[in-house]
XYZ file of C-alpha atoms in Angstrom:
586
model
C 80.017 130.222 73.569
C 78.357 128.846 70.418
C 77.729 125.153 69.855
C 80.450 125.200 67.190
C 82.954 126.666 69.693
C 82.112 123.995 72.244
C 82.645 121.239 69.669
C 86.044 122.686 68.732
C 87.036 122.849 72.409
C 86.155 119.188 72.961
C 88.108 118.177 69.853
C 91.183 119.987 71.191
C 90.843 118.354 74.628
C 90.518 114.853 73.153
C 93.452 115.461 70.815
C 95.608 116.674 73.707
C 94.808 113.603 75.789
C 95.586 111.360 72.846
C 98.972 112.938 72.259
C 99.813 112.650 75.972
C 98.980 108.946 75.941
C 101.134 108.366 72.861
C 104.024 110.225 74.484
C 103.691 108.165 77.658
C 103.701 104.866 75.763
C 106.705 105.967 73.703
C 108.547 107.016 76.861
C 107.951 103.662 78.546
C 108.975 101.759 75.408
C 112.047 103.920 74.972
C 113.207 103.460 78.568
C 112.737 99.697 78.384
C 114.765 99.305 75.192
C 117.451 101.988 75.247
C 120.937 100.593 76.083
C 122.051 101.463 79.615
C 125.266 103.045 78.393
C 123.317 105.453 76.150
C 120.803 106.460 78.789
C 121.210 109.607 80.793
C 119.190 108.006 83.598
C 121.850 105.510 84.602
C 120.933 105.662 88.256
C 117.328 104.751 87.523
C 118.362 101.831 85.304
C 120.817 100.549 87.904
C 118.123 100.758 90.544
C 115.708 98.865 88.311
C 118.299 96.142 87.715
C 118.914 95.807 91.427
C 115.180 95.755 92.019
C 114.669 92.911 89.533
C 117.269 90.756 91.234
C 116.112 91.591 94.723
C 112.590 90.439 93.951
C 113.967 86.918 93.721
C 114.538 86.956 97.456
C 111.839 85.609 99.703
C 109.896 88.245 101.583
C 108.670 87.189 105.045
C 109.204 83.524 104.238
C 105.945 83.396 102.307
C 106.998 82.728 98.732
C 104.996 80.310 96.611
C 107.871 77.816 96.689
C 108.180 78.011 100.463
C 104.508 77.203 100.900
C 105.013 73.881 99.094
C 107.886 72.740 101.310
C 107.486 70.630 104.425
C 109.914 72.363 106.772
C 111.912 70.083 109.066
C 115.500 69.502 110.230
C 115.993 67.427 107.080
C 114.926 70.446 104.996
C 117.609 72.584 106.625
C 120.232 69.901 106.126
C 119.267 69.636 102.461
C 119.522 73.415 101.989
C 122.996 73.351 103.510
C 124.075 70.352 101.448
C 122.639 71.564 98.128
C 122.909 75.345 98.334
C 125.620 75.923 100.947
C 127.900 72.883 100.730
C 130.639 72.693 103.347
C 129.457 75.960 104.901
C 130.035 76.429 108.596
C 127.076 77.887 110.533
C 127.934 79.914 113.641
C 125.220 81.140 116.027
C 126.027 83.979 118.431
C 123.763 84.823 121.372
C 124.090 86.098 124.910
C 122.151 83.214 126.440
C 123.494 79.692 126.103
C 121.252 76.696 125.313
C 122.710 74.540 128.121
C 123.813 75.801 131.521
C 125.840 73.813 134.057
C 125.388 74.756 137.728
C 126.968 73.344 140.851
C 124.747 71.635 143.406
C 125.474 69.890 146.695
C 125.237 66.506 144.998
C 127.205 67.430 141.879
C 126.585 69.337 138.671
C 123.072 70.113 137.433
C 122.235 70.680 133.766
C 119.676 73.420 133.073
C 117.954 74.021 129.737
C 116.601 77.595 130.007
C 112.947 78.207 129.120
C 113.872 80.889 126.601
C 112.066 81.750 123.394
C 115.351 82.440 121.654
C 116.864 79.149 122.799
C 113.764 77.131 121.905
C 113.847 78.641 118.401
C 117.566 78.329 117.671
C 118.549 75.105 119.409
C 116.827 72.738 116.940
C 118.323 74.726 114.049
C 121.869 74.465 115.376
C 121.334 70.753 115.921
C 120.120 70.334 112.346
C 123.086 72.288 110.950
C 125.740 70.674 113.187
C 126.929 74.207 113.819
C 128.831 76.103 116.494
C 126.961 78.145 119.117
C 128.908 80.950 120.825
C 127.400 82.278 124.061
C 128.223 83.739 127.455
C 129.061 81.017 129.957
C 127.221 82.151 133.073
C 126.604 78.849 134.859
C 128.454 78.266 138.115
C 129.860 74.979 136.757
C 130.275 76.042 133.117
C 134.069 76.323 133.391
C 134.308 72.771 134.788
C 132.500 71.177 131.837
C 134.412 72.634 128.858
C 137.606 71.385 127.228
C 140.865 73.317 126.960
C 139.351 75.409 124.138
C 136.259 76.361 126.177
C 134.067 74.057 124.087
C 131.525 71.418 125.072
C 129.620 69.088 122.760
C 125.819 69.248 123.151
C 123.082 68.098 123.618
C 124.316 65.825 126.421
C 123.931 62.170 125.573
C 123.432 62.854 121.863
C 125.937 65.525 120.771
C 125.220 67.170 117.437
C 126.877 70.598 117.686
C 129.516 72.552 119.616
C 128.826 75.105 122.350
C 131.691 77.604 122.676
C 131.530 79.601 125.893
C 132.775 83.159 126.326
C 133.777 84.298 129.801
C 132.848 87.709 131.185
C 133.841 89.297 134.456
C 131.120 90.352 136.856
C 131.854 93.987 135.970
C 131.516 93.259 132.249
C 128.247 91.418 132.753
C 126.797 94.196 134.902
C 127.623 96.983 132.445
C 127.125 95.193 129.105
C 124.090 93.040 129.893
C 122.244 94.581 132.839
C 123.416 98.093 132.028
C 123.430 99.134 128.380
C 121.477 96.179 126.934
C 118.684 95.962 129.517
C 118.510 99.384 131.114
C 119.178 101.135 127.820
C 118.204 99.265 124.657
C 115.408 97.096 126.127
C 113.173 99.965 127.346
C 114.163 102.048 124.305
C 112.729 99.404 121.976
C 109.603 98.530 123.981
C 106.634 100.825 124.443
C 106.121 100.060 128.120
C 106.699 103.590 129.455
C 109.923 102.766 131.279
C 112.592 105.386 130.690
C 115.880 104.122 129.187
C 119.045 104.731 131.185
C 122.198 105.449 129.188
C 125.635 105.571 130.837
C 128.878 106.221 128.961
C 130.647 103.619 131.120
C 128.071 100.964 130.169
C 128.480 101.798 126.492
C 132.264 101.392 126.674
C 131.928 97.944 128.222
C 129.178 96.996 125.722
C 131.580 97.858 122.905
C 134.405 95.877 124.521
C 132.220 92.784 125.047
C 131.039 92.927 121.435
C 134.728 93.014 120.438
C 135.415 89.971 122.636
C 132.627 88.028 120.887
C 133.965 89.123 117.491
C 137.378 87.710 118.426
C 135.684 84.426 119.359
C 133.772 84.234 116.070
C 136.982 84.729 114.105
C 138.758 82.106 116.202
C 135.949 79.569 115.699
C 135.580 80.184 111.954
C 137.116 77.278 110.016
C 137.485 79.411 106.883
C 136.880 82.956 105.649
C 133.305 82.322 104.476
C 131.081 81.116 107.329
C 127.445 82.014 107.793
C 127.147 83.856 111.103
C 123.721 84.197 112.746
C 123.960 87.105 115.212
C 121.137 87.193 117.729
C 119.487 90.200 119.286
C 120.153 93.553 120.865
C 123.133 92.409 122.930
C 125.291 92.499 119.790
C 124.371 95.578 117.776
C 128.054 96.340 117.087
C 129.117 92.766 116.332
C 128.174 92.534 112.606
C 130.478 95.407 111.632
C 133.304 94.005 113.776
C 132.988 90.603 112.087
C 132.722 92.183 108.636
C 136.019 94.024 109.139
C 137.854 90.737 109.768
C 135.817 88.254 107.711
C 134.717 90.309 104.689
C 133.507 87.227 102.788
C 131.250 85.973 105.584
C 127.467 86.000 105.227
C 126.278 87.767 108.377
C 122.596 87.491 109.253
C 121.505 89.545 112.247
C 118.119 88.863 113.780
C 116.656 91.506 116.118
C 114.272 89.602 118.402
C 112.609 92.628 120.020
C 110.644 95.493 118.434
C 112.451 98.343 116.706
C 111.080 101.743 117.772
C 110.031 104.529 115.435
C 112.774 106.889 114.323
C 111.835 109.676 116.739
C 112.016 107.392 119.774
C 115.225 105.794 118.529
C 116.873 109.192 118.104
C 117.164 109.680 121.882
C 119.926 107.034 122.018
C 123.260 108.839 122.413
C 125.071 106.262 120.233
C 122.387 105.930 117.579
C 124.799 106.312 114.643
C 127.238 103.714 115.969
C 124.495 101.149 116.555
C 123.070 101.553 113.053
C 126.509 101.418 111.459
C 127.245 98.268 113.459
C 124.058 96.549 112.331
C 124.613 97.580 108.707
C 127.721 95.406 108.703
C 125.202 92.566 108.221
C 124.393 90.995 104.877
C 120.797 90.606 106.058
C 118.953 92.078 109.041
C 115.774 90.309 110.107
C 112.817 91.411 112.211
C 109.642 89.622 113.259
C 107.286 91.959 111.418
C 107.415 94.279 108.430
C 106.380 97.131 110.698
C 109.561 96.804 112.767
C 111.656 96.435 109.608
C 110.117 99.670 108.319
C 110.929 101.424 111.596
C 114.561 100.371 111.261
C 114.751 101.645 107.692
C 113.240 104.976 108.746
C 115.782 105.245 111.558
C 118.631 104.731 109.093
C 117.107 107.217 106.650
C 116.826 109.836 109.381
C 120.215 109.226 111.009
C 122.764 108.165 108.374
C 123.703 109.220 104.867
C 122.383 106.259 102.922
C 120.429 105.109 99.896
C 117.137 103.375 100.662
C 115.610 100.979 98.112
C 112.212 100.754 99.801
C 110.567 98.555 97.181
C 113.356 96.024 97.599
C 114.007 96.354 101.324
C 117.682 97.222 100.838
C 119.933 99.874 102.410
C 123.243 101.036 100.911
C 125.623 102.800 103.269
C 129.360 103.390 103.043
C 129.747 101.254 99.922
C 127.916 98.291 101.477
C 124.366 97.056 101.041
C 122.170 95.267 103.570
C 118.846 93.549 102.979
C 116.205 94.292 105.629
C 113.530 91.599 105.723
C 110.775 90.331 107.997
C 111.143 86.690 109.070
C 108.453 85.771 111.633
C 110.117 83.477 114.157
C 108.358 80.338 115.302
C 108.910 77.101 117.219
C 109.870 73.516 116.551
C 107.115 71.382 114.999
C 106.328 68.906 116.252
C 107.811 69.815 119.622
C 110.186 66.992 120.524
C 109.269 67.014 124.211
C 105.567 66.383 123.468
C 106.492 62.781 122.790
C 107.571 62.498 126.442
C 104.347 63.926 127.860
C 101.180 61.964 128.589
C 97.772 62.680 127.067
C 96.034 65.983 127.767
C 93.671 64.467 130.325
C 96.542 63.046 132.358
C 98.421 66.365 132.221
C 95.251 68.061 133.376
C 94.880 65.660 136.299
C 98.532 66.067 137.309
C 98.455 69.866 137.344
C 95.164 70.023 139.222
C 96.423 67.570 141.819
C 99.678 69.525 142.228
C 97.849 72.776 142.953
C 94.780 71.329 144.687
C 92.295 72.462 142.023
C 88.824 70.889 141.762
C 87.981 69.252 138.434
C 85.229 71.774 137.642
C 87.382 74.913 138.079
C 88.469 76.640 134.872
C 92.256 77.021 134.717
C 93.705 80.146 133.099
C 97.502 80.317 132.740
C 100.252 82.783 131.883
C 103.870 81.781 131.275
C 106.833 84.136 130.824
C 109.777 85.859 132.436
C 108.893 88.379 135.103
C 109.235 91.406 132.846
C 107.400 94.729 132.745
C 106.707 94.343 129.001
C 104.603 91.191 129.500
C 101.526 92.834 131.037
C 101.239 90.549 134.067
C 99.596 93.134 136.376
C 97.144 93.884 133.566
C 95.958 90.257 133.704
C 95.344 90.578 137.422
C 93.358 93.736 136.735
C 91.299 91.920 134.076
C 90.556 89.091 136.541
C 89.531 91.659 139.142
C 87.242 93.286 136.574
C 85.711 89.905 135.683
C 84.877 89.149 139.322
C 83.460 92.653 139.821
C 81.237 92.503 136.729
C 80.363 88.803 136.941
C 80.612 87.739 140.607
C 79.162 84.324 139.792
C 82.633 83.383 138.463
C 84.263 83.799 141.875
C 85.284 80.302 142.918
C 84.911 78.989 139.346
C 88.204 80.141 137.800
C 91.850 80.121 138.908
C 94.647 82.074 137.286
C 98.058 80.357 137.412
C 100.937 82.707 136.569
C 104.368 81.199 135.957
C 106.833 84.100 136.139
C 110.486 83.084 135.988
C 112.697 85.574 137.865
C 114.603 87.845 135.488
C 117.096 90.722 135.942
C 116.067 90.931 139.573
C 118.843 93.344 140.534
C 117.423 96.103 138.312
C 115.039 98.525 140.080
C 112.301 98.273 137.425
C 112.185 94.490 137.836
C 112.252 94.629 141.624
C 109.328 97.032 141.506
C 107.415 94.713 139.155
C 108.048 91.703 141.388
C 106.712 93.560 144.430
C 103.703 94.852 142.478
C 102.761 91.368 141.269
C 103.065 89.873 144.753
C 100.980 92.646 146.256
C 98.270 92.402 143.572
C 98.046 88.601 143.870
C 97.695 88.821 147.650
C 94.986 91.488 147.376
C 92.941 89.396 144.922
C 93.282 86.286 147.068
C 92.186 88.187 150.180
C 89.272 89.856 148.403
C 87.880 86.872 146.506
C 89.516 83.817 148.081
C 88.281 81.509 150.774
C 89.375 78.649 152.960
C 89.908 76.268 150.036
C 90.074 78.730 147.158
C 92.727 81.174 145.904
C 91.914 82.831 142.574
C 95.611 83.612 141.835
C 98.581 81.268 142.049
C 101.837 83.155 141.396
C 104.886 80.948 140.798
C 107.930 83.226 140.664
C 110.338 80.406 139.898
C 111.995 78.707 136.938
C 110.235 75.811 135.182
C 111.617 73.369 132.635
C 110.150 73.295 129.147
C 108.567 69.935 129.932
C 106.824 71.392 132.992
C 105.672 74.391 130.969
C 104.184 72.223 128.221
C 102.380 70.115 130.824
C 100.769 73.314 132.137
C 99.810 74.350 128.593
C 98.071 71.013 128.063
C 96.223 71.307 131.365
C 94.942 74.848 130.782
C 91.528 75.955 129.603
C 92.820 79.426 128.694
C 96.256 80.898 128.009
C 96.727 84.660 128.408
C 99.467 86.413 126.405
C 98.933 90.109 127.141
C 102.245 91.716 126.219
C 102.320 95.491 126.311
C 104.828 95.287 123.436
C 106.490 92.199 121.973
C 108.454 91.308 118.878
C 106.692 87.967 118.421
C 106.006 86.035 121.669
C 106.558 82.319 121.313
C 104.438 81.400 124.352
C 101.375 81.891 122.163
C 102.728 79.471 119.566
C 103.897 76.972 122.184
C 100.413 76.851 123.704
C 98.893 76.178 120.291
C 101.479 73.489 119.514
C 100.856 71.787 122.865
C 97.116 71.386 122.226
C 96.902 68.328 119.990
C 93.414 67.843 121.463
C 92.403 71.052 119.588
C 90.954 72.503 122.786
C 91.813 75.586 124.837
C 91.470 79.304 124.145
C 94.262 81.799 123.474
C 93.877 85.434 124.585
C 96.496 87.367 122.658
C 97.641 90.984 122.827
C 97.308 93.019 119.662
C 100.765 94.428 120.495
C 102.498 91.056 120.132
C 103.850 90.099 116.720
C 102.096 86.730 117.002
C 98.728 88.488 116.636
C 99.560 88.985 112.920
C 99.591 85.217 112.455
C 97.318 83.651 115.088
C 94.207 85.403 113.831
C 91.767 82.962 115.450
C 92.904 83.907 118.964
C 90.837 86.344 120.999
C 92.786 89.526 120.243
C 92.795 91.984 123.161
C 94.152 95.378 124.161
C 95.956 94.790 127.488
C 95.487 98.449 128.466
C 91.693 97.972 128.449
C 90.743 95.935 131.538
C 87.040 95.931 130.663
C 87.709 94.581 127.188
C 90.013 91.919 128.610
C 87.432 90.851 131.165
C 84.839 90.447 128.411
C 87.291 88.400 126.326
C 88.016 86.298 129.391
C 84.298 85.685 129.858
C 84.010 84.712 126.182
C 86.879 82.246 126.639
C 85.374 80.762 129.803
C 82.044 80.113 128.080
C 83.339 79.051 124.651
C 81.995 75.706 123.445
C 84.346 72.826 122.590
C 83.272 73.051 118.939
C 84.218 76.725 118.679
C 87.505 76.059 120.471
C 88.269 73.403 117.859
C 87.300 75.704 114.992
C 89.711 78.321 116.288
C 92.535 76.022 117.393
C 92.739 73.937 114.211
C 93.774 76.753 111.803
C 96.196 78.159 114.380
C 97.872 74.768 114.672
C 98.089 74.536 110.881
C 99.731 77.963 110.775
C 102.338 77.041 113.407
C 102.959 73.704 111.677
C 103.486 75.263 108.242
C 105.408 78.303 109.518
C 107.634 76.545 112.027
C 111.127 77.460 113.198
C 112.719 75.486 110.372
C 110.946 77.668 107.839
C 112.136 80.766 109.708
C 115.729 79.575 109.578
C 115.401 78.077 106.104
C 114.141 81.352 104.648
C 117.211 83.158 105.955
C 119.558 80.404 104.796
C 118.000 80.405 101.317
C 118.521 84.147 101.100
C 122.104 83.642 102.258
C 122.569 80.955 99.592
C 121.357 83.306 96.866
C 123.815 85.949 98.031
C 126.594 83.392 98.085
C 125.755 82.112 94.597
C 125.991 85.654 93.254
C 129.338 85.967 94.927
C 128.322 88.726 97.321
C 128.191 89.032 101.076
C 127.123 92.600 101.763
C 130.504 94.282 101.589
C 129.907 95.429 98.029
C 132.653 93.237 96.561
C 132.348 90.013 94.610
C 134.100 86.999 96.077
C 136.427 84.716 94.162
C 133.735 82.320 92.947
C 131.412 84.980 91.534
C 129.961 84.490 88.086
C 129.355 87.005 85.317
C 126.179 88.349 86.920
C 126.785 91.815 88.302
C 125.912 91.614 91.985
C 122.938 93.466 93.362
C 125.265 95.072 95.844
C 127.653 96.327 93.155
C 124.741 97.730 91.168
C 123.332 99.463 94.221
C 126.724 100.917 95.084
C 127.199 102.306 91.567
C 123.686 103.717 91.582
C 124.413 105.501 94.855
C 127.729 106.981 93.671
């Protein structure tokens, strides 16, 4: 080709690119300014309108405004007073925050060492709400009034606990059966096969209906905010929605949500998703789990997914799906009742006969196969094998509260842990030295925090966990800015506590090396790591977790929408995001 031909070709190419750019600019300008009624792309415009409004909602509790707020019980009370005046807050969970048991000398009050309870109890106190839960204590029926209510906390009542009674058959099938032999292993990657029984499912559905009846009975009006907790109540949001269509229903799923392929093995997968989509908002600990839920809906149900805005429209209703990382109370109220770290250290060492120079490593959780307790024993074994000079210099104290002990998988775990602890003590122990102390018994929160303050190292090695509040409790307990946290990469807390020693619990060699690093870490490095973790837990405490959800609920309420696709009586002239999404999907 001649030089002239080449020049002509280049001119044509440049001209073509120029015309394309002009067309693109014109198209963008045209779409931004054309009236919606005259546009043939009504669905796209409706989606864009919904998207604009949805962006006003906080994502993960990390908006610029949220970062400037000091989150406390007073903050929650102010949100309720200013943004949700005269709104009743109802919490629904399987586990109750206070349990009454009979003893030979009378009635004993037990406050369970539960992550869910420790997160929600201060919120319910701050909101003066109503907490609905299964009454499983042996003296629970003797401590309620004629309406099955009891005012709590004892000595300083600030909210109402409403107990729901279940028969032993109901508890076995709903809780131990479908919830914990079915949904629990389904949602956790711990290689335990889920067990699904039609009889368990029928009872699960009936118990969810019983709790729905209780919510309706406890609601003082048609527009409460209902906080539904966890996998025990997957059907409850839809049941409440059918009877209280103007309620704001926020469901928080405290455990991981599996990927869509794993989830699809559940025989009642459609019913569970439809039940959860009765919620106004569904919350997860991490965006990853929220994404898994959305993918499960997309694969299983006919729905419209607004991925950019974390919204799902199904059956004329729209649900927001957000990540709200759960946390703990800050400052922890019980810390004020505990002595200084050095005294806690002395107490714990005296209780267990530990010399002052021995390094104390602790683990605290329920005895559950998702927590990776045997993997810690294996890491300790690996440490002693690779670095025998540490034999006699470190003790591992494992607090493992008994849990679901009638289920075969938990019985097997209990036996495995006992056997492993005995083997390590026989192999490496001596007359006055046992490298493993296994306490398979319940401890109060005050006892647990005393152990945190006495420890040199805390091991959180979950095989799979939604968040894991033990990690955050250990950090909160260390106002001396000392101690080292070993944290599983498969726990949601590893996304926030970045200064911990992040480990893979399936790799015993890696864990032993991290354990060695923790044992030899200088006080200055411990402080450099602990300080930013404490700041994170302080700034992202449980009040921020709850406040973020309540603020989102307030914005829904102000727009006159609840999730059912209809505007309520006090709605203004702004077309609701839910109505827009419904029209766009039609």
